[in-house]
Structures are given as structure tokens and as C-alpha cells.
Short mmCIF file of C-alpha atoms and ligand atoms in Angstrom, two decimals:
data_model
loop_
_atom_site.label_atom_id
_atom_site.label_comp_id
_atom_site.label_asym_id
_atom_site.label_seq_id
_atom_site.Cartn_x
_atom_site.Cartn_y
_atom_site.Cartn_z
CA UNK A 1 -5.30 -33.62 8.98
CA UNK A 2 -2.64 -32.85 6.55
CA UNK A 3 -3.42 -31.19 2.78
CA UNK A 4 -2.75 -34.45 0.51
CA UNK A 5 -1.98 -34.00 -3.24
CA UNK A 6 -4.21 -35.01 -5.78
CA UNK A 7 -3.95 -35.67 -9.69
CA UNK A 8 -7.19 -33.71 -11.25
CA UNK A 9 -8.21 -33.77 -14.74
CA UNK A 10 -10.27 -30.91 -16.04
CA UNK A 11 -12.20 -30.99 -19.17
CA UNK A 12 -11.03 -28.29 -22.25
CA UNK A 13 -13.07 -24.57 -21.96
CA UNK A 14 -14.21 -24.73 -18.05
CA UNK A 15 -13.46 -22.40 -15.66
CA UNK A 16 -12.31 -23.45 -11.84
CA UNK A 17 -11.85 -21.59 -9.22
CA UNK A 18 -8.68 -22.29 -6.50
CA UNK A 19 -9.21 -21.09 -3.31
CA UNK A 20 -6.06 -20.63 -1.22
CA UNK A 21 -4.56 -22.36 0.82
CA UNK A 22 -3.16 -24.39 -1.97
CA UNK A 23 -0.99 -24.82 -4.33
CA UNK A 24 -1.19 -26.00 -8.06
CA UNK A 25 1.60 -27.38 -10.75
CA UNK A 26 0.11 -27.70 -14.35
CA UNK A 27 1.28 -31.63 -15.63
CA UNK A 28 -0.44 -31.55 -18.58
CA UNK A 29 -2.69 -29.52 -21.27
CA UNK A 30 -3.17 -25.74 -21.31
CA UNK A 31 -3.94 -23.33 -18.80
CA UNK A 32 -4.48 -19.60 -18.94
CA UNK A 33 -5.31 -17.52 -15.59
CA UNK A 34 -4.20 -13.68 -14.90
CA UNK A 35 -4.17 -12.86 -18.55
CA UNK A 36 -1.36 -15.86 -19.29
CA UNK A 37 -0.60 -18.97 -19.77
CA UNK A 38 0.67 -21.21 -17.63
CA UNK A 39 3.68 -22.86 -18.06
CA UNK A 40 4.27 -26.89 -17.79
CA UNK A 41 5.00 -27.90 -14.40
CA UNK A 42 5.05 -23.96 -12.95
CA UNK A 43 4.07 -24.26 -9.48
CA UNK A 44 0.99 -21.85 -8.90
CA UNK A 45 0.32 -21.14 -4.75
CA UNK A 46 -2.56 -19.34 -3.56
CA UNK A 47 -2.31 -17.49 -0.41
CA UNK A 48 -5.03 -18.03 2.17
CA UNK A 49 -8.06 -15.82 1.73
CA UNK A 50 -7.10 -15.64 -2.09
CA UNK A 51 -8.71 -17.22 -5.13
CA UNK A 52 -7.11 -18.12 -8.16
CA UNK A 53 -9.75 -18.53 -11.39
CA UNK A 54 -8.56 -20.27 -14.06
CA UNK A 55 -9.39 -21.63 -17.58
CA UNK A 56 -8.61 -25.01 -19.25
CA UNK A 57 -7.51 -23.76 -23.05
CA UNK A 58 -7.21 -27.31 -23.68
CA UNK A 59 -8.21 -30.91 -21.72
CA UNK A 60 -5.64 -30.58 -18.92
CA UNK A 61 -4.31 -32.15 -16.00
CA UNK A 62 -2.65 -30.35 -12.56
CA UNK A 63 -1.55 -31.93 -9.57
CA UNK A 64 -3.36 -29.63 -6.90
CA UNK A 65 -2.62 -29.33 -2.51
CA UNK A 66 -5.41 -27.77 -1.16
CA UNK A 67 -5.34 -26.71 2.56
CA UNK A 68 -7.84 -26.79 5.34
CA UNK A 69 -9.28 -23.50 4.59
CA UNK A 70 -9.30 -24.02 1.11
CA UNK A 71 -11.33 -25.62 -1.70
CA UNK A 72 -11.31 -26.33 -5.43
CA UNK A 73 -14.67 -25.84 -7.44
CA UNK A 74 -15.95 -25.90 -10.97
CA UNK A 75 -17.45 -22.47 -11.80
CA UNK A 76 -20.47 -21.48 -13.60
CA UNK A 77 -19.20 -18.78 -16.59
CA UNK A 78 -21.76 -16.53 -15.62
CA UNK A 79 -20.38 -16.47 -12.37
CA UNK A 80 -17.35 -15.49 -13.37
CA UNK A 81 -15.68 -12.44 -15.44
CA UNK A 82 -12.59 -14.40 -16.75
CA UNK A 83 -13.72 -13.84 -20.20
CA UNK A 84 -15.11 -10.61 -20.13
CA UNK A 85 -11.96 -9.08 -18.64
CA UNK A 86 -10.04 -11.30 -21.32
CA UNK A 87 -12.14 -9.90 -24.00
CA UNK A 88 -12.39 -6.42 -22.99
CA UNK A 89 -8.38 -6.01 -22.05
CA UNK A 90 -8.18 -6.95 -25.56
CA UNK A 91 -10.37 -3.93 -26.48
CA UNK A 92 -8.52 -1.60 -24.37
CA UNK A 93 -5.08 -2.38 -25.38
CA UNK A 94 -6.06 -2.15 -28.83
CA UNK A 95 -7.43 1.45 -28.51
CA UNK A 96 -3.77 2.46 -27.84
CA UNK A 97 -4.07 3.60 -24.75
CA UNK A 98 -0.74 4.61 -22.46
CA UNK A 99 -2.09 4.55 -19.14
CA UNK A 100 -4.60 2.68 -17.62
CA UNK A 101 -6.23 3.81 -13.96
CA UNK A 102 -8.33 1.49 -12.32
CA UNK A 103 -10.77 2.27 -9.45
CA UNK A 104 -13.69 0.26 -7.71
CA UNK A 105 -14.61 -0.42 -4.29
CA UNK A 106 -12.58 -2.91 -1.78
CA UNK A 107 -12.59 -6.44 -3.47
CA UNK A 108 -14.09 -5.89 -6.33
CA UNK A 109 -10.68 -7.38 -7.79
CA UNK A 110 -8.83 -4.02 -8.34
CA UNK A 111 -5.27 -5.58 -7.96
CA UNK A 112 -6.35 -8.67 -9.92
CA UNK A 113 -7.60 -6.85 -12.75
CA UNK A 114 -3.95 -5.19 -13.28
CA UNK A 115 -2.13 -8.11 -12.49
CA UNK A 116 -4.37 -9.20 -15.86
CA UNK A 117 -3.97 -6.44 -17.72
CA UNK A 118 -0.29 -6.40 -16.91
CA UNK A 119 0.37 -9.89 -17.96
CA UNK A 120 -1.76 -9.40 -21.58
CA UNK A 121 0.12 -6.04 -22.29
CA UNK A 122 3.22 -7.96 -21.68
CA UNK A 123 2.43 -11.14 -24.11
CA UNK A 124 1.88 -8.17 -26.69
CA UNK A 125 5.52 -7.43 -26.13
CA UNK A 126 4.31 -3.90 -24.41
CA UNK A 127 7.12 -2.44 -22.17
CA UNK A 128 4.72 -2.68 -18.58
CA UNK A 129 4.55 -0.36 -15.31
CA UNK A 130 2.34 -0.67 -12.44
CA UNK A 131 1.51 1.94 -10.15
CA UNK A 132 0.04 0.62 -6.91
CA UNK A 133 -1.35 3.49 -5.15
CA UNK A 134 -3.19 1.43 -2.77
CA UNK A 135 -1.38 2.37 0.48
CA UNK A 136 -3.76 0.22 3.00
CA UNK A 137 -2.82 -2.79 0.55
CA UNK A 138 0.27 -1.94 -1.03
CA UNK A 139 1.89 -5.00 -3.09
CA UNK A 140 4.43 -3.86 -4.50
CA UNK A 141 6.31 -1.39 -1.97
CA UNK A 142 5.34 -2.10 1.56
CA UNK A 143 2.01 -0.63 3.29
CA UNK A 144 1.99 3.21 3.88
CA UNK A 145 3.40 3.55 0.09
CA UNK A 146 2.90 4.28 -3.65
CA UNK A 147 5.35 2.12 -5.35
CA UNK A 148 6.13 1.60 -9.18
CA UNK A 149 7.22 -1.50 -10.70
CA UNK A 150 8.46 -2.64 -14.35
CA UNK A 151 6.60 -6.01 -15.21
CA UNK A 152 9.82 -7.66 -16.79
CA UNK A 153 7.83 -11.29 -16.79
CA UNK A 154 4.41 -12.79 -16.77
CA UNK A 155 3.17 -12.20 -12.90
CA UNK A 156 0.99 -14.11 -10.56
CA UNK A 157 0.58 -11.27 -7.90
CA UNK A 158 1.76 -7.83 -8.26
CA UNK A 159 4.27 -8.82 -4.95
CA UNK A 160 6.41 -10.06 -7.91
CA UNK A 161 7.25 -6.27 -8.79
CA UNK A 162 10.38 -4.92 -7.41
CA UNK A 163 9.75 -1.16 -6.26
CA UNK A 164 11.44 0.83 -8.86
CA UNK A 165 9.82 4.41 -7.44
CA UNK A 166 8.61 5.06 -4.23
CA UNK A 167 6.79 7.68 -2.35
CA UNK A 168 5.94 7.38 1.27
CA UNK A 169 2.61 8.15 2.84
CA UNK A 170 3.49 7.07 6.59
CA UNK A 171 -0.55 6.13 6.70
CA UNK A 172 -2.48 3.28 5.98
CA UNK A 173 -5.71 4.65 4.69
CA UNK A 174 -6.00 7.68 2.65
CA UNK A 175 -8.67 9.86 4.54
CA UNK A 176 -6.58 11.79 6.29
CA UNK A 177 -3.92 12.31 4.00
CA UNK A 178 -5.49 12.86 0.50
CA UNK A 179 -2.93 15.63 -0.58
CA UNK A 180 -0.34 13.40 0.57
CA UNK A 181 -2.02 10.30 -1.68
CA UNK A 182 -2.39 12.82 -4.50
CA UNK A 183 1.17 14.68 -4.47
CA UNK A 184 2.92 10.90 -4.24
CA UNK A 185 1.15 9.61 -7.25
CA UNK A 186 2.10 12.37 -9.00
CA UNK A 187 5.64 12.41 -8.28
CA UNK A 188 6.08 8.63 -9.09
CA UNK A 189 3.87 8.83 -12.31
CA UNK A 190 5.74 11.92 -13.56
CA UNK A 191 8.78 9.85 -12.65
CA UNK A 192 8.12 6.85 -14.26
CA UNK A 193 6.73 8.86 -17.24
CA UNK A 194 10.20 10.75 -17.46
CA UNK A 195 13.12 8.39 -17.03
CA UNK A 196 11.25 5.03 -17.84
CA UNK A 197 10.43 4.05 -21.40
CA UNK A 198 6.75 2.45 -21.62
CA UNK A 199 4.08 1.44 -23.73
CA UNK A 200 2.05 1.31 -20.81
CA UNK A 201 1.52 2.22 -17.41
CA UNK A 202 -1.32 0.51 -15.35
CA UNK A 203 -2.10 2.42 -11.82
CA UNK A 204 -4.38 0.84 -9.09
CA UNK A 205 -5.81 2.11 -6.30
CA UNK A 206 -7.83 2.16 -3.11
CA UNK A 207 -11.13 0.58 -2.38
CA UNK A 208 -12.42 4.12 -0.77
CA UNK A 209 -15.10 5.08 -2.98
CA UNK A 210 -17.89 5.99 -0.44
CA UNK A 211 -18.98 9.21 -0.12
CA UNK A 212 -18.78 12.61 -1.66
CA UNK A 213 -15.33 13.11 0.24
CA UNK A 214 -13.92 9.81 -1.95
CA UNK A 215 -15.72 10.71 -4.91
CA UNK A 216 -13.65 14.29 -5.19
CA UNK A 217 -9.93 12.21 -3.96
CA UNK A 218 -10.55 9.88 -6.67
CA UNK A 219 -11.85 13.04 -9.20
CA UNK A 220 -8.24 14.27 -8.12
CA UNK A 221 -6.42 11.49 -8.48
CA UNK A 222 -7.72 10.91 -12.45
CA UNK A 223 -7.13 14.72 -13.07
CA UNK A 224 -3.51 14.06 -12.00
CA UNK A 225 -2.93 10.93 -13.80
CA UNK A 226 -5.05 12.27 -16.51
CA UNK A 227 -5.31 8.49 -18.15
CA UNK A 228 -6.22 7.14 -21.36
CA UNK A 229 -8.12 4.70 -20.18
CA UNK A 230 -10.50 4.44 -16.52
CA UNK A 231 -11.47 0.98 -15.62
CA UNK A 232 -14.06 0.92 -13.44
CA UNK A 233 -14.81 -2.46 -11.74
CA UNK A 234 -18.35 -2.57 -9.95
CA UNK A 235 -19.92 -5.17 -7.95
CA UNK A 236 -23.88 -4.82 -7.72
CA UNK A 237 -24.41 -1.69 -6.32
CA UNK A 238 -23.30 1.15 -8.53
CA UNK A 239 -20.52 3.24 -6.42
CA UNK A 240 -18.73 6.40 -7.39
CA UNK A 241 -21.85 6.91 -9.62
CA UNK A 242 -22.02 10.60 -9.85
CA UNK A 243 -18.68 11.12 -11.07
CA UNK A 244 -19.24 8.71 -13.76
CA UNK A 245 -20.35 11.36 -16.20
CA UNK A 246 -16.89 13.41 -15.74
CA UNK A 247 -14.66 10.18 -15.86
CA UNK A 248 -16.31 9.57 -19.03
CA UNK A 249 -15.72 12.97 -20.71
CA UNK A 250 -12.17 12.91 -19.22
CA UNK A 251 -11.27 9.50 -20.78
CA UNK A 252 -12.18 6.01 -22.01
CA UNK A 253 -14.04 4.72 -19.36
CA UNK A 254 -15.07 0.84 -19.50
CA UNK A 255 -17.26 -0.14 -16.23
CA UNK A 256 -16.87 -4.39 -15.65
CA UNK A 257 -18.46 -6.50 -13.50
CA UNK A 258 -16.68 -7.59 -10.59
CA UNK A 259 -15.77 -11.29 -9.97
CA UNK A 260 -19.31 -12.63 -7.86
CA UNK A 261 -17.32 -15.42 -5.74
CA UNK A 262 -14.53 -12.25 -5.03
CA UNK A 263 -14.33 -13.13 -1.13
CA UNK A 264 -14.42 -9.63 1.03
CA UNK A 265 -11.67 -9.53 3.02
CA UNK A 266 -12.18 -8.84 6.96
CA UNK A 267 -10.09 -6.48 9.03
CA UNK A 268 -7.93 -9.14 10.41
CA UNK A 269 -7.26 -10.56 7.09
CA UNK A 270 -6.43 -7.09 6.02
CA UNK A 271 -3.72 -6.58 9.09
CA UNK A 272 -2.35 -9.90 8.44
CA UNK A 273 -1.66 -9.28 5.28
CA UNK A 274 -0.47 -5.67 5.84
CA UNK A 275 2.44 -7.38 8.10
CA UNK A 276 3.40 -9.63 6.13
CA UNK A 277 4.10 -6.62 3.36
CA UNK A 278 5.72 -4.80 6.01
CA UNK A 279 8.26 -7.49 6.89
CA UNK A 280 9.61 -8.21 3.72
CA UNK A 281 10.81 -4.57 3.61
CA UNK A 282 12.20 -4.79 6.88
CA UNK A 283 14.85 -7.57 6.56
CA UNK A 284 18.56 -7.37 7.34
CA UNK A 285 17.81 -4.06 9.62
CA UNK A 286 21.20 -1.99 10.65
CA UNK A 287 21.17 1.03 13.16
CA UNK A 288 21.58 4.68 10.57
CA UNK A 289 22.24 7.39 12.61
CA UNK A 290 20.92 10.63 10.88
CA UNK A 291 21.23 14.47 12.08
CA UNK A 292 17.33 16.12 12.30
CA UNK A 293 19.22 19.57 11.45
CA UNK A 294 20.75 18.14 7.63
CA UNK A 295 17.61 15.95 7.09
CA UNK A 296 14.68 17.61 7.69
CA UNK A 297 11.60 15.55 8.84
CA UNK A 298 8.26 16.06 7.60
CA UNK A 299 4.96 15.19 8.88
CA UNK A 300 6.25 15.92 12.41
CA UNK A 301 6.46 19.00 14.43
CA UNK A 302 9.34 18.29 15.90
CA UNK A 303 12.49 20.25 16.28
CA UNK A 304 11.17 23.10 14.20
CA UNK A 305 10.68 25.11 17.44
CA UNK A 306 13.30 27.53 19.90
CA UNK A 307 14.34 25.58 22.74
CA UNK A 308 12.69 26.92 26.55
CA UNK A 309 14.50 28.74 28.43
CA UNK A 310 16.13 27.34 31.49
CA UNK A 311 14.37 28.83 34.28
CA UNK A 312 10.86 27.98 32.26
CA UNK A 313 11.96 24.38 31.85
CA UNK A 314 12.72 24.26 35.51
CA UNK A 315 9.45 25.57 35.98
CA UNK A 316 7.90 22.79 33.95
CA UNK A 317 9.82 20.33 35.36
CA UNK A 318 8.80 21.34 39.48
CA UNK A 319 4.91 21.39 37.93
CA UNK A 320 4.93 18.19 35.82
CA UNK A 321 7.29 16.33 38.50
CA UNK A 322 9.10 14.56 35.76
CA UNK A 323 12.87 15.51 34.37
CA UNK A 324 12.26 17.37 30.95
CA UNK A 325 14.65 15.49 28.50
CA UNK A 326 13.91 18.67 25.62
CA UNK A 327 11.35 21.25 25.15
CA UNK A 328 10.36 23.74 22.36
CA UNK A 329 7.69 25.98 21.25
CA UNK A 330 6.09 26.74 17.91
CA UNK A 331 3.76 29.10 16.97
CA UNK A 332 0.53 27.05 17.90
CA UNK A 333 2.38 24.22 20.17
CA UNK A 334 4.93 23.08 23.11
CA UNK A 335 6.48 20.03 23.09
CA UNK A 336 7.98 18.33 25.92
CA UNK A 337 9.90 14.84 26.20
CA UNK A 338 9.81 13.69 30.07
CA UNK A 339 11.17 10.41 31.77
CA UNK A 340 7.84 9.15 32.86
CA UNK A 341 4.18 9.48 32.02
CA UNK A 342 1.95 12.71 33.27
CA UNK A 343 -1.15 13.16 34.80
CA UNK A 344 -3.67 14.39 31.71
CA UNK A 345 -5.05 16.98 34.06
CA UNK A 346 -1.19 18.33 34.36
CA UNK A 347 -1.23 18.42 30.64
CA UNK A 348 -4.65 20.45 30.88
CA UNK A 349 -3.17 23.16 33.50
CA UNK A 350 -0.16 23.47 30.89
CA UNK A 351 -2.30 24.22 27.63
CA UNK A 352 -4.68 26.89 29.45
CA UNK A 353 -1.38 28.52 31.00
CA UNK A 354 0.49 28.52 27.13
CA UNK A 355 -2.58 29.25 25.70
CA UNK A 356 -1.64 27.06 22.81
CA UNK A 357 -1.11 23.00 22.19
CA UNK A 358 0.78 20.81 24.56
CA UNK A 359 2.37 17.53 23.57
CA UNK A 360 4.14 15.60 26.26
CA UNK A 361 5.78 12.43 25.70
CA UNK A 362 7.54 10.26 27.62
CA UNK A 363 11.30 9.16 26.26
CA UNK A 364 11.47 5.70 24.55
CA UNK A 365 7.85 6.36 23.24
CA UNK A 366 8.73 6.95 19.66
CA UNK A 367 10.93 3.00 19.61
CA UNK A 368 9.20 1.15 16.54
CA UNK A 369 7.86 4.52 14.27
CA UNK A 370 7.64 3.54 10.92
CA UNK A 371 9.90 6.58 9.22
CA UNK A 372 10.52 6.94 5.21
CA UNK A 373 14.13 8.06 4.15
CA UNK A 374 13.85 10.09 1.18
CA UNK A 375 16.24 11.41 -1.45
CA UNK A 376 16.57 14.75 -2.37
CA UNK A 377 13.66 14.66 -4.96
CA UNK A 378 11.34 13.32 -2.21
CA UNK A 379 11.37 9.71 -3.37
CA UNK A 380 11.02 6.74 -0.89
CA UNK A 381 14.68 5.15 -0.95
CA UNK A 382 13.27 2.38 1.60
CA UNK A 383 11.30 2.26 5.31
CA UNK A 384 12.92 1.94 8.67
CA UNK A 385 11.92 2.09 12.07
CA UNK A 386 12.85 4.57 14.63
CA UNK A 387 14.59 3.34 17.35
CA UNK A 388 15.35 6.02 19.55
CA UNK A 389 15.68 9.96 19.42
CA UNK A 390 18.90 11.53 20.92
CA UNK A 391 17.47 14.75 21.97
CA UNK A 392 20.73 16.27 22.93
CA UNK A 393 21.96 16.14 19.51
CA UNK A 394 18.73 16.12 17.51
CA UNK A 395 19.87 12.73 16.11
CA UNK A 396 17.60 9.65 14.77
CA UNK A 397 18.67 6.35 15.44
CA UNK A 398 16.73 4.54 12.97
CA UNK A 399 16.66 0.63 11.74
CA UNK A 400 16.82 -0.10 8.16
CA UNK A 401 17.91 -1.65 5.38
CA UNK A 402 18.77 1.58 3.10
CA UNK A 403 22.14 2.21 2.86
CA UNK A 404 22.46 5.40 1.05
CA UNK A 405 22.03 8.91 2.94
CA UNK A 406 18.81 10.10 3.21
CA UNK A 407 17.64 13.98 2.80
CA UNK A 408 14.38 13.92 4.28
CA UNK A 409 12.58 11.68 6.96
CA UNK A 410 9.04 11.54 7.21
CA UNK A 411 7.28 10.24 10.45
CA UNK A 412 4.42 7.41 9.78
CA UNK A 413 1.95 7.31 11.80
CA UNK A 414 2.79 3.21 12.49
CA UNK A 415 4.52 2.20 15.04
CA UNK A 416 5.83 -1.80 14.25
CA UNK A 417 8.11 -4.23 15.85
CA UNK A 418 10.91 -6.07 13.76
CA UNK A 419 8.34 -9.33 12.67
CA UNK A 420 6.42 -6.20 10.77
CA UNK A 421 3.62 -6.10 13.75
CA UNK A 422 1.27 -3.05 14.15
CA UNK A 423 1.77 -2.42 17.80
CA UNK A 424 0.49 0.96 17.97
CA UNK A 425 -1.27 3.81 15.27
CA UNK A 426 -1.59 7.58 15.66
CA UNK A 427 -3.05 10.15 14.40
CA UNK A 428 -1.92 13.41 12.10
CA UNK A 429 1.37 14.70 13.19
CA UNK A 430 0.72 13.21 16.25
CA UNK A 431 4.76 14.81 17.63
N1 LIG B 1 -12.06 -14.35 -10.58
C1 LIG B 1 -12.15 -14.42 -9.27
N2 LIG B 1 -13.11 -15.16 -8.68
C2 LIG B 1 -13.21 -15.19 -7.36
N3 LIG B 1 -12.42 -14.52 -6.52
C3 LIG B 1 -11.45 -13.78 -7.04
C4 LIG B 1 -11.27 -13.69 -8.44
N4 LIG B 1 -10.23 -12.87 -8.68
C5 LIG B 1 -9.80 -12.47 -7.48
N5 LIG B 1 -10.50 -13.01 -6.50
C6 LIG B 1 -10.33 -12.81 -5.05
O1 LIG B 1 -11.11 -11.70 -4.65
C7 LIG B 1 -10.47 -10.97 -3.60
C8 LIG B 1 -10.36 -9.53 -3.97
O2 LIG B 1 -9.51 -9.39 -5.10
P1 LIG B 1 -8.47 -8.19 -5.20
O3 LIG B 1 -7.53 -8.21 -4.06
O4 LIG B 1 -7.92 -8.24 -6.56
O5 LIG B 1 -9.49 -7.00 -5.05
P2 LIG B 1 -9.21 -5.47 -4.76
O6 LIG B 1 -10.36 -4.72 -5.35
O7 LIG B 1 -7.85 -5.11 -5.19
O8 LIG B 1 -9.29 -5.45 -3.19
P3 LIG B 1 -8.77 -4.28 -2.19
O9 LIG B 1 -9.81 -3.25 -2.21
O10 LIG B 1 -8.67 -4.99 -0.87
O11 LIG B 1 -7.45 -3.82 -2.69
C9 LIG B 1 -9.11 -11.65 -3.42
O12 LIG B 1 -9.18 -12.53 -2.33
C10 LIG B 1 -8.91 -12.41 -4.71
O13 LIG B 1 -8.08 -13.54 -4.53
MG1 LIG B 2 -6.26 -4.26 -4.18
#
């Protein structure tokens, strides 16, 4: 059955709650949500899986679409942190503070709470940055990055934000890449603190916050950053609990409740939305050629190795039954591009003979790798995919939309087609 629109009149002071899919256009009356006000006849949509709260400043009346999966409820205020965020932004802006890192476990409302803060720091006429270091959920730079954005208007989603600084991460969850995480908040922080003039700078982050291993990233992360201000947003269960006592020494810290109706978001809804991010940075893709030996590529081990020999390679290439497209050898590893796929117990023979690791992979494999070019300071000038690697001439064939030369690459550990699907994920340096 198709979503019909209705006219809804809401009574002055009650809170609501909009759960997407819908949409929403204000006709009458006063409405503030995400730390602002609404303006007459702005058209609000809420994505599936999202909810929108909002209060009624004055009687009010909005013309609301809600979809199948959707719904549109009065809530209870003690249900709800609307005013409690409203009231204690208020507090923390007023203590003067210049940066602002917020932390909290997955859907506690992380990226909510700064799209709040953002919009209240702007109505005070505060010159705005976000830092989304949330690399599994990235808004404002696509997945797998740290991105920077000014807030140059009042926001509904942090999407809004055009990437101003970027570092790439290549990896969609920080476990395995902490020092990676760290050093690329660092470098867009410093940058943002450097060439951008600000009143304010708000930084989000991950949901990881389990464990001793997440307790000492996100000890890392604050000693970088070194904020005014920690925001701590905590559902029932207290998490990140024993380094409460340092965050509190280190800075302001202010622990709020978490929104009770926030909706946990499953894995699927997670990918989804992960794609989506991807393919709006992956429009209008042209083919870049760029030399491996004038850009060097990080998080790879490729071409950073002397080539075999002849004779060896014909060696490898009578044992493996396969033509050997390149080969090279590092201090702890071979690597060998073939036309077609080997036996593992081929590949087993080959590492006990070397003595040492043995990566074969067959040509065409690395068609779809999410890549980063960087510029000569290391920041993210845009993503691209790989689309084939001319081993003859150590040259990347990658798609993107960055037209500028790059410096660097850096291998992701993604591998997407051009709709922004996750068809395949590796692991560390996985080449
Ligand atoms: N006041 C609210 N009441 C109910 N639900 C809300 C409220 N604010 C936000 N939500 C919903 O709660 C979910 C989690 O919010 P949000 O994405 O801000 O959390 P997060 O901590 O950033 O999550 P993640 O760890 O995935 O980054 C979202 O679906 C959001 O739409
Ligand atoms: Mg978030």
C-alpha cells in the first residue's frame, strides 16, 4: 500500500518521535530538532532505520509521509534526552571549550549528538568543524575514512558536510589498524587546527568501547586530540568505565544518557548503509593511470622487493604449472602473480622450500580494491578503485573521480564494484 500524506497537529512543548521511512515539511508553528529550528515548509526526510525526535516550541502543524517501515509516536520526556542534551550543550559551549570529543558505544547516538552540538554552536554564530573519525560509519567522507567538515549551515545529518580533510584508513573497523585510526586523526585535527579558523571543533567516533584493547585506542585517541571537553554518551550499562577517572582529570568530561528508543542497528543495516556512503564518492569514475615507482603505495607489500631471477621463475613456473606474470622477494615474503588459481598444498611446498611467506595471486584478482590517493602530506585527495595492475610496468590503473596527481596510494582492504557493493574484504596487507 502506498505511504499517504497526512496533515498532523501537535500540541506546544511535546516531544515526537519520526521514525524513517518518512518524510516531514513543517506548515505551521515552531519546531526545534538537532539543536535548531526548523524552518517553514523545510522538508525534513528520515532515512529508514533512522529516527528523528523532535519538539513543538509552539502549537504546530506538519504535513508528515510515513513509509511502511516507519511510524510516528508521541514520546514520554523521560524517555527521551532532547532536553537534557539541549540543556547541557548549553553548559558546554558556555564553558568555552574549543574542541569537543565524543565517545560511547554503537547507537548510543554518537553522530546525533554532534550533529546537535554542531547546529547550537552554529546558532551562537561559532565558526563549526566536525571530525568524523568513525571509519565503519563514516558520514562525512566515505567508509574506510576520517574526514573533516566546516558546518557552514544548520545540518540534519552530518552527510551534509563536504570533506574538507581527509585521511584514509583502507579498513572498516578500527581493531586492526589502531595506529592507523590514531595517526589519521591526528593529521586531520592538526590540519584543521592549522589552516582553518574555528571556535570549535566537534570530533566523533567509533562505537568500539569493549574491552581493555578499546579502552587504551580510545585513551590514545583523547591524548592526541587532547580536548576541552569529553562527552560521554552511555546507555544503561556503564562502558569504558575504568578510564573514566583519567578522562576526567584530562578534561571536562560530561557523561549523558543515551536516547532509550535509539534503535540498534543490525549488520545488514550497517552494510547498507556503508554502500550507500561509498557510492556517493564513487560517481563520474575515469581510468588514472599512476607509476608504483613515483607513488609509493602503502599498506601493501608489493613491489618493494628484487625481481626472481629467470631460471628461479622458470622453476616456479614448471612446479606451480601456471605462467608467473611477476615475482619478488622481501625479507620475510615472495610474491607471485600467476594466470590461474594454485593448489594450497603447492603454496605449502613453496613456503617450507623459501623458508619465508608465500603470496600467490592470480591476475585480475586485485579488479575492485578500494585504494586512497594521497597528496604529498598524506591527506586523502579522494577514493578509487583499482582496476587492474600492469605488472610489466609497475603501473595502477585505477577508477576515480580525483583529478589531481596523487603521491601516495594506499591499498584498502575492500574490494567494491561501481554501485559501492562490498564484494570481497581482506585482511592486513593482505599483497
Ligand atoms: N532522540 C532519539 N530517539 C530515538 N532514536 C534516536 C534519537 N536520536 C537518534 N536516534 C536513532 O538512534 C540510532 C543511533 O543513533 P546514532 O547513529 O546517532 O548513534 P551512534 O552512536 O553514532 O551509532 P554508531 O555507533 O552506529 O555510529 C539512529 O538510528 C538514530 O536515528
Ligand atoms: Mg555514529
Amino acid at each position: 500500500m502506498e505511504a499517504k500524506k497526512e496533515r498532523v497537529s501537535l500540541a506546544r512543548d511535546k516531544i515526537y518521535r519520526l521514525k524513517g521511512p518518512a518524510m516531514m515539511v513543517l506548515t505551521k508553528g515552531r519546531i526545534f530538532a538537532l539543536g535548531r529550528e526548523l524552518t517553514s515548509r523545510e522538508k525534513i526526510v528520515v532515512p529508514r532505520s533512522r529516527i528523528l525526535c523532535f519538539k513543538t516550541l509552539e502549537d504546530s502543524e506538519v504535513e508528515i509521509v510515513v513509509g511502511s517501515e516507519g511510524s510516528f509516536e508521541e514520546a514520554s520526556s523521560e524517555e527521551e534526552v532532547i532536553d537534557i542534551w539541549n540543556t547541557e550543550i548549553d553548559r558546554i559551549l558556555d564553558s568555552k571549550v574549543s574542541s569537543v570529543l565524543v565517545l560511547g558505544p554503537v547507537d548510543v547516538g554518537k553522530t546525533t549528538f554532534c550533529c546537535f552540538m554542531a547546529n547550537k554552536a552554529l546558532a551562537k554564530n561559532y565558526s563549526v568543524y566536525v571530525i568524523d573519525a568513525d571509519i565503519g560509519q563514516a558520514d562525512i567522507g566515505p567508509p574506510t575514512t576520517i574526514s573533516a567538515g566546516r558546518v557552514d549551515k544548520p545540518i540534519f545529518s552530518l552527510r551534509e558536510l563536504k570533506p574538507k580533510y581527509m585521511a584514509f584508513i583502507g579498513v572498516d573497523s578500527p581493531m586492526n589498524v589502531k595506529e592507523r585510526v590514531i595517526a589519521g586523526l591526528k593529521l586531520i585535527y592538526e590540519k584543521v587546527m592549522k589552516y582553518e579558523k574555528t571556535d570549535i571543533v566537534i570530533i566523533n567516533t567509533d562505537g568500539w568501547t569493549q574491552g581493555s584493547k578499546a579502552h587504551e585506542y580510545k585513551l590514545a585517541i583523547a591524548s592526541v586530540i587532547n580536548p576541552d571537553a569529553i562527552v560521554l554518551l552511555q546507555k544503561d550499562t556503564p562502558e569504558l568505565d575504568n578510564i573514566i577517572p583519567v578522562l576526567r582529570k584530562m578534561s571536562k568530561l560530561f557523561i549523558l544518557p543515551s536516547p532509550k528508543a535509539a534503535k540498534a542497528r543490525d549488520r545488514y543495516e550497517r552494510k547498507m548503509f556503508r554502500e550507500s556512503s561509498y557510492l556517493r564518492f564513487i560517481n563520474n569514475l575515469k581510468l588514472k593511470a599512476v607509476s608504483a615507482e613515483k607513488c609509493p603505495l602503502l599498506y601493501t607489500h608489493l613491489f618493494k622487493g628484487c625481481p626472481l631471477n629467470d631460471d628461479e621463475k622458470k622453476a616456479l613456473e614448471l612446479h606451480l604449472g601456471a605462467r608467473v606474470l611477476y615475482s619478488e622477494e622481501t625479507c620475510d615474503r615472495v610474491i607471485i602473480i600467476v594466470d590461474k588459481p594454485i593448489p594450497r598444498e603447492k603454496i605449502e611446498e613453496l613456503r617450507a622450500l623459501y623458508g619465508k611467506e608465500v603470496f600467490i595471486i592470480v591476475k585480475g584478482y586485485e579488479k575492485g580494491l578500494l585504494v586512497g590517493l594521497l597528496d604529498k602530506e598524506m591527506l586523502c585527495q579522494g577514493i578509487g578503485l583499482l582496476e587492474e595492475i600492469d605488472f610489466d610496468t609497475k603501473t595502477l590503473k585505477i577508477k576515480t573521480n580525483v583529478s589531481s596527481d596523487p603521491q601516495y596510494i594506499a591499498f584498502g582492504q575492500v574490494k567494491l564494484n561501481e554501485k559501492g557493493e562490498e564484494i570481497g574484504k581482506f585482511r592486513d596487507w593482505f599483497l
